[in-house]
Coordinates of C-alpha atoms in Angstrom, one line a residue:
X1 CA 115.4 56.9 132.3
X2 CA 113.1 59.8 131.7
X3 CA 110.5 57.3 130.4
X4 CA 110.7 55.3 133.6
X5 CA 110.5 58.4 135.7
X6 CA 107.3 59.5 133.9
X7 CA 105.8 56.0 134.3
X8 CA 106.7 56.0 138.0
X9 CA 104.9 59.3 138.4
X10 CA 101.8 58.3 136.4
X11 CA 101.5 54.8 137.8
X12 CA 100.4 55.9 141.3
X13 CA 97.9 58.3 139.8
X14 CA 96.4 55.6 137.6
X15 CA 96.2 53.2 140.6
X16 CA 94.7 55.8 142.8
X17 CA 92.1 56.6 140.2
X18 CA 91.1 52.9 139.8
X19 CA 90.9 52.4 143.6
X20 CA 88.9 55.6 144.1
X21 CA 86.4 54.6 141.4
X22 CA 85.9 51.1 142.8
X23 CA 85.8 52.0 146.5
X24 CA 83.4 55.0 145.9
X25 CA 81.2 52.8 143.8
X26 CA 80.8 50.3 146.6
X27 CA 80.5 53.0 149.3
X28 CA 82.8 51.1 151.6
X29 CA 85.8 52.6 153.2
X30 CA 89.2 50.8 153.2
X31 CA 89.3 48.1 155.8
X32 CA 92.1 46.3 157.6
X33 CA 90.7 43.1 159.0
X34 CA 92.6 41.2 161.7
X35 CA 92.7 37.4 161.1
X36 CA 93.9 34.7 163.4
X37 CA 96.3 32.3 161.7
X38 CA 95.5 28.6 161.7
X39 CA 91.8 29.2 162.6
X40 CA 88.6 29.3 160.5
X41 CA 87.1 32.7 159.8
X42 CA 84.4 34.5 157.9
X43 CA 83.8 38.0 156.7
X44 CA 81.1 39.8 154.6
X45 CA 81.3 41.5 151.2
X46 CA 78.7 44.1 150.3
X47 CA 77.5 45.0 146.8
X48 CA 74.9 47.2 145.2
X49 CA 71.5 45.6 145.1
X50 CA 71.3 46.1 141.3
X51 CA 74.0 43.5 141.0
X52 CA 72.2 40.7 142.9
X53 CA 72.0 38.6 139.7
X54 CA 75.6 39.0 138.8
X55 CA 78.4 36.6 139.6
X56 CA 80.5 37.4 142.7
X57 CA 84.1 36.5 143.3
X58 CA 87.0 36.9 145.7
X59 CA 90.3 38.2 144.3
X60 CA 93.8 38.6 145.7
X61 CA 96.4 41.2 144.7
X62 CA 97.3 44.8 145.2
X63 CA 96.1 45.8 141.7
X64 CA 92.6 45.5 140.5
X65 CA 93.3 44.7 136.9
X66 CA 95.9 42.0 137.7
X67 CA 94.5 40.4 140.9
X68 CA 94.1 36.6 141.0
X69 CA 90.6 35.2 141.3
X70 CA 90.5 32.8 144.2
X71 CA 86.9 31.7 144.3
X72 CA 83.5 32.4 142.9
X73 CA 80.2 32.5 144.8
X74 CA 78.6 29.3 145.8
X75 CA 81.7 27.2 145.0
X76 CA 83.8 25.5 147.6
X77 CA 87.6 25.4 147.9
X78 CA 90.2 27.1 150.1
X79 CA 87.7 30.0 150.2
X80 CA 83.9 29.4 150.2
X81 CA 81.7 32.2 149.0
X82 CA 78.0 32.2 149.8
X83 CA 75.7 34.8 148.2
X84 CA 72.7 36.3 149.9
X85 CA 70.9 38.4 147.2
X86 CA 68.1 39.5 149.5
X87 CA 70.6 41.2 151.8
X88 CA 73.0 42.3 148.9
X89 CA 75.8 40.6 150.6
X90 CA 78.1 37.6 150.1
X91 CA 80.3 36.0 152.7
X92 CA 83.9 34.7 152.3
X93 CA 84.8 31.8 154.6
X94 CA 88.1 30.0 155.1
X95 CA 89.3 27.1 157.2
X96 CA 93.0 28.1 157.6
X97 CA 95.1 31.1 156.7
X98 CA 98.8 31.6 157.2
X99 CA 100.6 34.8 158.1
X100 CA 102.0 34.7 154.5
X101 CA 98.4 35.2 153.3
X102 CA 98.4 38.7 154.6
X103 CA 97.7 41.2 151.8
X104 CA 95.2 43.0 149.6
X105 CA 91.9 41.2 148.6
X106 CA 88.9 42.3 146.6
X107 CA 85.2 41.8 147.0
X108 CA 84.1 41.9 143.4
X109 CA 81.1 41.6 141.1
X110 CA 81.2 40.6 137.4
X111 CA 79.7 43.2 135.1
X112 CA 79.3 42.0 131.6
X113 CA 80.9 44.3 129.0
X114 CA 82.0 46.8 131.6
X115 CA 84.6 47.2 134.3
X116 CA 83.7 44.9 137.2
X117 CA 82.5 46.5 140.4
X118 CA 84.1 45.9 143.8
X119 CA 86.3 47.3 146.6
X120 CA 89.5 46.3 148.2
X121 CA 90.5 45.5 151.8
X122 CA 93.6 44.3 153.6
X123 CA 93.8 41.1 155.7
X124 CA 96.4 41.1 158.5
X125 CA 97.0 37.5 159.5
X126 CA 98.6 37.0 162.9
X127 CA 98.9 34.3 165.5
X128 CA 97.5 36.7 168.0
X129 CA 95.5 39.4 166.1
X130 CA 95.8 43.0 167.3
X131 CA 92.0 43.2 167.2
X132 CA 89.7 40.2 167.6
X133 CA 86.4 38.8 169.0
X134 CA 85.7 35.5 170.7
X135 CA 83.0 34.5 168.1
X136 CA 82.1 35.8 164.7
X137 CA 78.4 35.6 165.5
X138 CA 76.0 36.7 168.2
X139 CA 72.3 36.4 168.6
X140 CA 69.5 38.0 170.6
X141 CA 65.7 38.3 170.9
X142 CA 63.6 41.3 169.8
X143 CA 63.5 43.7 172.7
X144 CA 66.4 42.0 174.5
X145 CA 70.1 42.9 174.9
X146 CA 73.4 41.6 173.6
X147 CA 76.9 42.1 174.8
X148 CA 80.0 41.8 172.6
X149 CA 83.6 41.8 173.9
X150 CA 86.3 43.1 171.6
X151 CA 90.0 42.5 172.3
X152 CA 93.0 44.5 171.3
X153 CA 96.7 44.4 171.8
X154 CA 98.7 46.7 174.1
X155 CA 99.8 48.8 171.1
X156 CA 96.2 49.9 170.5
X157 CA 95.4 51.0 174.1
X158 CA 95.1 54.6 173.2
X159 CA 93.4 54.1 169.8
X160 CA 89.8 55.0 169.2
X161 CA 87.4 52.2 169.9
X162 CA 84.2 51.9 167.8
X163 CA 81.3 49.6 167.0
X164 CA 80.3 50.0 163.3
X165 CA 77.7 48.6 161.0
X166 CA 78.7 47.4 157.6
X167 CA 75.5 48.3 155.8
X168 CA 75.6 52.0 156.3
X169 CA 79.1 52.4 157.8
X170 CA 77.5 54.0 160.9
X171 CA 79.9 53.9 163.9
X172 CA 79.3 54.3 167.6
X173 CA 82.3 55.6 169.6
X174 CA 83.5 54.7 173.0
X175 CA 81.5 56.1 176.0
X176 CA 78.8 57.3 173.6
X177 CA 75.2 56.2 173.8
X178 CA 72.8 56.4 170.8
X179 CA 69.1 55.7 171.4
X180 CA 67.9 56.3 167.8
X181 CA 65.5 53.7 166.3
X182 CA 64.4 52.6 169.8
X183 CA 67.7 50.7 170.4
X184 CA 70.8 51.9 172.3
X185 CA 74.5 51.2 171.9
X186 CA 77.0 51.8 174.7
X187 CA 80.7 51.2 174.5
X188 CA 82.9 50.9 177.6
X189 CA 86.7 50.2 177.7
X190 CA 87.9 48.3 180.8
X191 CA 91.5 49.4 180.2
X192 CA 92.6 45.8 180.2
X193 CA 92.9 45.3 176.5
X194 CA 89.2 44.8 175.8
X195 CA 86.1 46.9 175.4
X196 CA 82.5 45.9 175.6
X197 CA 79.6 46.8 173.3
X198 CA 76.1 46.7 174.9
X199 CA 73.1 46.9 172.6
X200 CA 69.7 47.1 174.4
X201 CA 66.2 47.2 173.1
X202 CA 67.0 45.1 170.0
X203 CA 64.9 45.3 166.9
X204 CA 64.6 42.9 164.0
X205 CA 66.1 45.5 161.7
X206 CA 69.3 45.5 163.9
X207 CA 70.2 42.1 162.3
X208 CA 73.3 42.3 160.1
X209 CA 77.1 42.5 160.0
X210 CA 79.0 44.8 162.4
X211 CA 82.7 45.1 163.3
X212 CA 84.8 46.1 166.3
X213 CA 87.1 48.8 165.2
X214 CA 90.3 49.9 167.1
X215 CA 92.4 52.4 165.3
X216 CA 92.8 51.2 161.7
X217 CA 92.0 47.5 162.4
X218 CA 88.6 45.8 162.4
X219 CA 87.1 42.4 163.4
X220 CA 83.8 41.5 161.8
X221 CA 80.8 39.9 163.7
X222 CA 77.3 39.0 162.6
X223 CA 74.3 39.9 164.7
X224 CA 71.0 37.9 164.4
X225 CA 67.9 39.2 166.1
X226 CA 64.9 36.8 166.3
X227 CA 61.3 37.5 167.2
X228 CA 60.4 37.6 170.8
X229 CA 59.0 34.4 172.2
X230 CA 55.3 34.7 173.0
X231 CA 53.7 32.0 175.2
X232 CA 50.0 31.3 175.6
X233 CA 48.7 29.3 178.6
X234 CA 45.3 27.4 178.2
X235 CA 43.6 26.4 181.4
X236 CA 40.8 23.8 180.8
X237 CA 37.7 24.4 182.9
X238 CA 35.2 21.5 183.3
X239 CA 32.0 21.1 185.4
X240 CA 31.1 17.5 186.4
X241 CA 27.6 16.5 185.1
X242 CA 25.1 14.7 187.3
X243 CA 23.5 13.1 184.2
X244 CA 23.8 9.4 183.4
X245 CA 24.5 10.3 179.7
X246 CA 28.0 10.5 178.2
X247 CA 29.9 13.7 178.8
X248 CA 31.3 15.6 175.8
X249 CA 33.2 18.9 175.7
X250 CA 33.3 21.5 173.0
X251 CA 36.9 22.5 172.2
X252 CA 37.5 25.6 170.1
X253 CA 40.1 25.4 167.4
X254 CA 41.8 28.7 166.7
X255 CA 43.8 29.7 163.7
X256 CA 46.6 32.0 164.9
X257 CA 47.2 33.7 161.6
X258 CA 48.3 37.3 162.1
X259 CA 45.7 38.7 159.8
X260 CA 42.7 36.4 160.3
X261 CA 41.3 34.4 163.2
X262 CA 38.6 31.8 162.9
X263 CA 37.0 29.6 165.6
X264 CA 35.3 26.2 165.1
X265 CA 32.9 25.5 168.0
X266 CA 31.8 21.9 166.9
X267 CA 32.4 19.0 169.4
X268 CA 35.6 17.4 168.5
X269 CA 36.7 15.0 171.2
X270 CA 35.5 13.0 174.3
X271 CA 36.7 14.0 177.7
X272 CA 38.0 10.5 178.3
X273 CA 40.6 11.0 175.6
X274 CA 42.0 14.3 176.8
X275 CA 41.3 14.3 180.6
X276 CA 41.3 10.7 182.0
X277 CA 41.7 12.0 185.5
X278 CA 38.6 14.2 185.2
X279 CA 36.6 11.3 183.7
X280 CA 37.5 9.0 186.5
X281 CA 36.4 11.6 189.1
X282 CA 33.2 12.1 187.2
X283 CA 32.4 8.4 187.1
X284 CA 33.1 8.3 190.9
X285 CA 30.6 11.1 191.4
X286 CA 28.0 9.4 189.2
X287 CA 28.4 6.1 191.1
X288 CA 27.9 7.9 194.4
X289 CA 24.8 9.6 193.1
X290 CA 23.4 6.3 191.8
X291 CA 24.0 4.7 195.2
X292 CA 22.3 7.5 197.0
X293 CA 19.3 7.3 194.6
X294 CA 19.0 3.5 195.4
X295 CA 19.3 4.2 199.2
X296 CA 16.6 6.9 198.9
X297 CA 14.3 4.4 197.1
X298 CA 14.8 1.8 199.8
X299 CA 14.0 4.4 202.5
X300 CA 10.8 5.3 200.8
X301 CA 9.7 1.7 200.5
X302 CA 10.4 1.1 204.2
X303 CA 8.5 4.2 205.3
X304 CA 5.5 3.1 203.2
X305 CA 5.7 -0.6 204.1
X306 CA 6.2 -0.5 207.9
X307 CA 2.8 1.1 208.9
X308 CA 1.0 -1.4 206.7
X309 CA 2.9 -4.2 208.3
X310 CA 2.1 -2.9 211.8
X311 CA -1.6 -2.7 210.9
X312 CA -1.5 -6.2 209.5
X313 CA 0.2 -7.5 212.6
X314 CA -2.4 -5.9 214.8
X315 CA -5.2 -7.4 212.7
X316 CA -3.7 -10.8 212.9
X317 CA -3.3 -10.5 216.6
X318 CA -6.9 -9.5 217.1
X319 CA -8.2 -12.3 214.9
X320 CA -6.1 -14.8 216.9
X321 CA -7.5 -13.5 220.2
X322 CA -11.1 -13.6 219.0
X323 CA -10.6 -17.1 217.6
X324 CA -9.1 -18.3 220.8
X325 CA -12.0 -17.0 222.9
X326 CA -14.6 -18.5 220.6
X327 CA -13.0 -21.9 221.0
X328 CA -13.1 -21.6 224.8
X329 CA -16.8 -20.7 225.1
X330 CA -18.2 -24.1 224.0
X331 CA -16.1 -25.9 226.5
X332 CA -17.5 -23.7 229.3
X333 CA -21.1 -24.5 228.3

């Protein structure tokens, strides 16, 4: 009996020491994540970047040394683990969890020849979670805004509401605004079992995993920030040519590489290929010009020919008169 009493006293100390070692090593506080039963879900697991080449796994059980490994990274099953070494994170995804699946789980990394590294968390599976979000992902553009609505049950009305980042465990509390790093976070509680998180002035570095926190419960959500869309408008400018020769245009080709820009000014295409309407208009103009040129030539010919014709007519008339008189004189004699 004394032996059992001693074991009962030592056992919690040993367990606490193991948990303390593991959770401190990962730098992650204990989490209690709300999960909706019968629905798919996803959550992140962080690890030290020095372990990016090590194998990751998902383990279930209240004790670290006796937990049951459910899945390894990049293998499918009831749980699917996907490793993202560049971000020092792997995700755990499931299709369906039951309320009986509630319990302790471990995000773990295999360490050859040493104690594996990892940390534990608790999953609370409920038909209506005490804390939840509509979607586990949200996206926005650089410089833009995003809004996330977090829901909680009536029993958590007076609990502290927070918006936290997984990577550094930095939290923003209700009715507090933080404008550090050129982005701001504001949390407002509507008093109707939900609070809204507004992030403005988004930066690319804001991408990552966050969680809504109400009291001791959390709901994870992934934020993706993409580069702002930049649009360039090119307006072609063309001057109709009055020449009879073919019209060509010089179209610069620009390489929009961020570090170097080069322009090729050689002729590359005919106007007819890219601007049929402009070509048709130009042909019409040229036709009108040719018609005017012909008309002008006709006018010049007429101006030069008419006086000569008049002189010729006068001469012919005089010759006819003289001839007529000469013919009449002999008759008179």
